[in-house]
Coordinates of C-alpha atoms in Angstrom, one line a residue:
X156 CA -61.5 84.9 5.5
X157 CA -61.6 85.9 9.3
X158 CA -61.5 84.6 12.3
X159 CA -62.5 86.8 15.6
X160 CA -63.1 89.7 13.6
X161 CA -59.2 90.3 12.4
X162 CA -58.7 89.7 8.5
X163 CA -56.3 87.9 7.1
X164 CA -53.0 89.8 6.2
X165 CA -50.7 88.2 3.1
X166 CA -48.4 86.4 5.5
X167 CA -51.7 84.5 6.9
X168 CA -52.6 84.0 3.2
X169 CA -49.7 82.6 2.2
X170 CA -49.4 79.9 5.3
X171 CA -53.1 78.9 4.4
X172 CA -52.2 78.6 0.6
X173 CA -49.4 76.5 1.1
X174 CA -50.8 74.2 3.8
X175 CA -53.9 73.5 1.3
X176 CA -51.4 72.7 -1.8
X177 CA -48.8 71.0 0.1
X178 CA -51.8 68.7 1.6
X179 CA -53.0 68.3 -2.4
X180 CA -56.0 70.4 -2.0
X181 CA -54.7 72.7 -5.2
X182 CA -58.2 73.6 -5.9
X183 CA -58.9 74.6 -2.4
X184 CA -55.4 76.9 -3.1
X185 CA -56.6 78.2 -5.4
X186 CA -59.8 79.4 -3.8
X187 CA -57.9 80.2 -1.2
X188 CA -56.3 83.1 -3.2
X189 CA -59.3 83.8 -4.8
X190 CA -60.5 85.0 -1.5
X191 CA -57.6 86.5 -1.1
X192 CA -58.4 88.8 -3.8
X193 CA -61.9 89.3 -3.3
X194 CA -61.1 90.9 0.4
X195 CA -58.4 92.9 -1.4
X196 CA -55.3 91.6 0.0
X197 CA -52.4 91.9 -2.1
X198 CA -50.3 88.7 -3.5
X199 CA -46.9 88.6 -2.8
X200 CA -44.3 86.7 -4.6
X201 CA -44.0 84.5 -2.1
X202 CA -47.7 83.8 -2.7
X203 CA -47.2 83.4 -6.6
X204 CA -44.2 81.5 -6.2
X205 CA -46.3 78.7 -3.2
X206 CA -48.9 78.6 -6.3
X207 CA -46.6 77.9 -9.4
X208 CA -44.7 75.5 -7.7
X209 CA -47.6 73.4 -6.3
X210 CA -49.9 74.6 -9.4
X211 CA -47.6 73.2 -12.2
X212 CA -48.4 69.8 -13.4
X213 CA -50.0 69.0 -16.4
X214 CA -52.9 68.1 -14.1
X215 CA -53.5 71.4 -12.8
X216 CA -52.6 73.4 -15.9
X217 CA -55.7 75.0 -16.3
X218 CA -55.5 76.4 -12.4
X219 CA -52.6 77.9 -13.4
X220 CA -53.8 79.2 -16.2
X221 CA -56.5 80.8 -14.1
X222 CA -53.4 82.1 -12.1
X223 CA -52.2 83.7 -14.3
X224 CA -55.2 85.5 -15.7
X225 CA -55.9 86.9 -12.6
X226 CA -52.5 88.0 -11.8
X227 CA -52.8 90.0 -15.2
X228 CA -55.7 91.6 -13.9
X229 CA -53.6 92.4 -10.7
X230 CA -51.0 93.9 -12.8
X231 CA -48.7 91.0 -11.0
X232 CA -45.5 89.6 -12.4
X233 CA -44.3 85.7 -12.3
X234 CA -40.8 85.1 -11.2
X235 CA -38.3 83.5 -13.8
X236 CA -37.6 81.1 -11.2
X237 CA -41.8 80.4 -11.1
X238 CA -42.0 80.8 -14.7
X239 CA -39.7 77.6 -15.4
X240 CA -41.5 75.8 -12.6
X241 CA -44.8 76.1 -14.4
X242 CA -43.1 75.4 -17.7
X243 CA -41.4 72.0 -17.0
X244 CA -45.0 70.9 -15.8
X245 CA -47.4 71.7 -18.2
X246 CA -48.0 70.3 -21.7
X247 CA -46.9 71.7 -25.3
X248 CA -50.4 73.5 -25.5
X249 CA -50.7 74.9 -22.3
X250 CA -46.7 75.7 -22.2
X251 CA -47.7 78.0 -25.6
X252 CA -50.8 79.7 -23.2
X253 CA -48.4 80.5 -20.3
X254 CA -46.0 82.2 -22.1
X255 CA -48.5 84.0 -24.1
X256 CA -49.5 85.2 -20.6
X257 CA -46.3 86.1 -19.4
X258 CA -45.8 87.8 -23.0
X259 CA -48.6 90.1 -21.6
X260 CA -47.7 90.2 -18.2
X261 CA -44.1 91.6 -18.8
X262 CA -42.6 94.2 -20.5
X263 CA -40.5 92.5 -22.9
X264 CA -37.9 94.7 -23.9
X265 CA -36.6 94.1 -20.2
X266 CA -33.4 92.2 -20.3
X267 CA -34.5 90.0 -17.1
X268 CA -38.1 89.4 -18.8
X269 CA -36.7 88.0 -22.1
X270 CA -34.3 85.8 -19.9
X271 CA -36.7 84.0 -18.1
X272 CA -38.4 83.5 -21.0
X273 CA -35.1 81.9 -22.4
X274 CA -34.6 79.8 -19.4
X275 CA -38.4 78.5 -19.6
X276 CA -38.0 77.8 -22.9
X277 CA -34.8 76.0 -22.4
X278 CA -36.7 74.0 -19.7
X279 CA -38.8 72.5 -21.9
X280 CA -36.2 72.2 -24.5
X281 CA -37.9 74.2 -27.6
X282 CA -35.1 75.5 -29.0
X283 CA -37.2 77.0 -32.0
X284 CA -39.1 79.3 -29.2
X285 CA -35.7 79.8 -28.0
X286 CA -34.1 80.8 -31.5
X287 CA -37.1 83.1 -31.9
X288 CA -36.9 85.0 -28.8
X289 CA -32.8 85.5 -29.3
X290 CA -33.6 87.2 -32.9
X291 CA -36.4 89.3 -31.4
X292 CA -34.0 90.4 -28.6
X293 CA -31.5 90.8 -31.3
X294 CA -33.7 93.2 -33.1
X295 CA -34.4 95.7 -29.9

């Protein structure tokens, strides 16, 4: 998007972005950093974080989702503090699609990606998901 001939920089972005969520418009959000991509302006975390935390509701689990595809495609990381964000709101089956994207997203022999996994999981209380990651990390 431009206005007068002068693009948008990240910081612009990210005021649009959270504006649209923040007014309910998530879709239009979402768009919004859709755009963002298509005219090659990098995400920030700030700009993940404004979309996780207004992007996760069961209602808008698939956006995020979508999120999240397209930050693997940007080779972009969620922050744990994000991560648990989008946990707490999405249901069992979409919770089980989020982390399989974060799985992919992260290297997960990194002490801070396995504890944000931990913390999501504990968020949402499975404690089998839990038990599972702490043997894995166990085995490293």
């Amino acid at each position: 998007m431009q206005q007068h001939n002068v693009p948008l920089t990240v910081d612009g972005y990210n005021a649009l972005i959270s504006v649209y969520a923040k007014s309910g418009q998530k879709r239009r959000a979402l768009q919004m950093y859709e755009r963002m991509l298509d005219e090659g302006v990098k995400p920030s975390m700030r700009t993940l974080g404004i979309l996780s935390y207004h992007l996760s509701s069961r209602q808008h689990a698939q956006h995020m989702i979508t999120l999240l595809k397209r930050m693997q495609e940007q080779q972009l990381r969620l922050d744990p503090s994000s991560l648990a964000a989008v946990c707490r709101g999405v249901g069992a089956d979409e919770f089980r699609q989020v982390v399989t994207m974060y799985r992919l997203l992260n290297d997960m022999t990194q002490p801070e990606a396995c504890n944000a996994l931990l913390v999501a999981y504990r968020s949402v209380g499975d404690t089998e998901g839990e038990r599972a990651l702490l043997e894995e990390m166990n085995k490293q």
